[in-house]
Coordinates of C-alpha atoms in Angstrom, one line a residue:
X1 CA 0.1 0.0 0.0
X2 CA 1.3 3.4 -1.0
X3 CA 2.1 6.2 1.5
X4 CA -0.8 8.3 0.0
X5 CA -3.2 5.5 0.8
X6 CA -1.9 5.3 4.4
X7 CA -2.2 9.0 4.8
X8 CA -5.8 9.1 3.3
X9 CA -6.9 6.2 5.6
X10 CA -5.4 7.8 8.7
X11 CA -7.0 11.1 7.7
X12 CA -10.5 9.6 7.3
X13 CA -10.1 7.6 10.6
X14 CA -9.1 10.8 12.5
X15 CA -11.9 12.8 10.8
X16 CA -14.4 10.2 11.9
X17 CA -13.2 9.9 15.4
X18 CA -13.2 13.6 15.8
X19 CA -16.6 14.0 14.5
X20 CA -18.0 11.4 16.9
X21 CA -16.1 12.8 19.8
X22 CA -17.4 16.4 19.0
X23 CA -20.9 15.2 18.5
X24 CA -20.8 13.5 21.9
X25 CA -19.1 16.4 23.6
X26 CA -21.4 19.1 22.3
X27 CA -24.5 16.9 22.5
X28 CA -23.6 16.4 26.2
X29 CA -23.2 20.2 26.6
X30 CA -26.6 20.6 25.1
X31 CA -28.2 18.1 27.4
X32 CA -26.5 20.0 30.4
X33 CA -28.0 23.2 29.3
X34 CA -31.4 21.6 28.8
X35 CA -31.5 20.0 32.3
X36 CA -30.4 23.3 33.8
X37 CA -33.0 25.2 32.0
X38 CA -35.7 22.8 33.2
X39 CA -34.4 23.1 36.7
X40 CA -34.4 26.8 36.6
X41 CA -37.9 26.9 35.2
X42 CA -39.2 24.5 37.9
X43 CA -37.6 26.7 40.5
X44 CA -39.1 29.8 39.0
X45 CA -42.6 28.1 39.0
X46 CA -42.2 27.6 42.8
X47 CA -41.5 31.1 43.6
X48 CA -43.9 33.4 45.2
X49 CA -45.2 36.7 43.7
X50 CA -43.0 38.7 46.1
X51 CA -40.0 37.2 44.5
X52 CA -41.0 38.5 41.1
X53 CA -41.5 42.0 42.6
X54 CA -38.1 41.8 44.1
X55 CA -36.3 40.6 40.9
X56 CA -36.8 42.2 37.5
X57 CA -38.2 39.9 34.7
X58 CA -35.5 41.1 32.4
X59 CA -32.9 39.9 34.8
X60 CA -34.5 36.5 35.2
X61 CA -34.8 36.1 31.5
X62 CA -31.2 37.0 30.9
X63 CA -30.2 34.4 33.4
X64 CA -32.4 31.9 31.7
X65 CA -30.9 32.6 28.2
X66 CA -27.4 33.9 28.3
X67 CA -26.1 32.5 31.6
X68 CA -27.3 29.0 30.7
X69 CA -26.0 29.2 27.2
X70 CA -22.6 30.4 28.6
X71 CA -22.6 27.3 30.9
X72 CA -23.4 25.0 27.9
X73 CA -20.6 26.8 25.9
X74 CA -18.2 26.4 28.7
X75 CA -19.0 22.8 29.3
X76 CA -18.4 22.0 25.6
X77 CA -15.6 24.2 24.6
X78 CA -14.0 23.9 28.0
X79 CA -13.7 20.1 27.9
X80 CA -12.6 20.3 24.3
X81 CA -10.0 22.9 25.0
X82 CA -8.8 21.0 28.1
X83 CA -8.4 17.5 26.5
X84 CA -7.0 18.8 23.2
X85 CA -4.4 21.2 24.8
X86 CA -3.4 18.6 27.3
X87 CA -2.9 15.8 24.8
X88 CA -1.2 18.1 22.4
X89 CA 1.0 19.7 24.9
X90 CA 2.1 16.3 26.2
X91 CA 2.9 14.9 22.8
X92 CA 4.8 18.1 21.8
X93 CA 6.7 18.0 24.9
X94 CA 7.6 14.5 24.6
X95 CA 8.7 14.9 21.1
X96 CA 10.7 18.1 21.7
X97 CA 12.4 16.5 24.7
X98 CA 13.4 13.3 22.9
X99 CA 14.1 14.6 19.3
X100 CA 15.5 18.0 19.9
X101 CA 16.8 18.7 23.5
X102 CA 15.4 18.2 27.0
X103 CA 17.3 21.4 28.0
X104 CA 15.7 23.5 25.4
X105 CA 12.3 21.9 26.3
X106 CA 12.8 22.8 29.9
X107 CA 13.7 26.6 28.8
X108 CA 10.5 26.6 26.8
X109 CA 8.4 25.6 29.9
X110 CA 9.9 28.5 32.1
X111 CA 7.5 31.2 31.0
X112 CA 4.5 29.0 31.9
X113 CA 4.0 30.2 35.5
X114 CA 4.0 33.9 34.4
X115 CA 1.4 33.0 31.6
X116 CA -0.7 31.4 34.3
X117 CA -0.5 34.6 36.5
X118 CA -1.5 36.8 33.5
X119 CA -4.4 34.4 32.7
X120 CA -5.7 34.8 36.3
X121 CA -5.4 38.5 36.2
X122 CA -7.2 38.8 32.8
X123 CA -9.8 36.2 33.7
X124 CA -10.7 38.4 36.7
X125 CA -11.0 41.5 34.4
X126 CA -13.1 39.5 31.9
X127 CA -15.4 38.1 34.6
X128 CA -16.1 41.6 35.8
X129 CA -16.8 42.9 32.4
X130 CA -19.0 39.9 31.6
X131 CA -21.0 40.6 34.9
X132 CA -21.4 44.2 33.9
X133 CA -22.6 43.3 30.4
X134 CA -25.1 40.8 31.9
X135 CA -26.4 43.4 34.3
X136 CA -26.9 45.8 31.3
X137 CA -28.6 43.1 29.3
X138 CA -30.9 42.4 32.4
X139 CA -31.8 46.0 32.6
X140 CA -32.5 46.3 28.9
X141 CA -34.9 43.4 29.1

């Protein structure tokens, strides 16, 4: 069998595996969103009229739509990113350490703690801005 046949075969197998994995992953994220939406609605139906006087309808609708969709997206893309980045990072680190130089690989890993700190800082900023945007969306509704 020629090299082109092997490459095409592996490409098709990887494509099919990725398709099934993505379908299962994002299908699961959709199910999580649906379950959370049902629980939220059941909870709202149990609330007293004073609850609805205290909390604005627009804010509740924003939580029912955007917040639950964000949870679903985080469940899907978060797991996808975690698994993909972890698997790829381990493969790349192993390959770099074995084929190039373990010293150079170690040097490439040195900035990672600083990147983690930057992500923590910017993650907090993004969270604050997201909360502000959600509050504005709730007021608009």
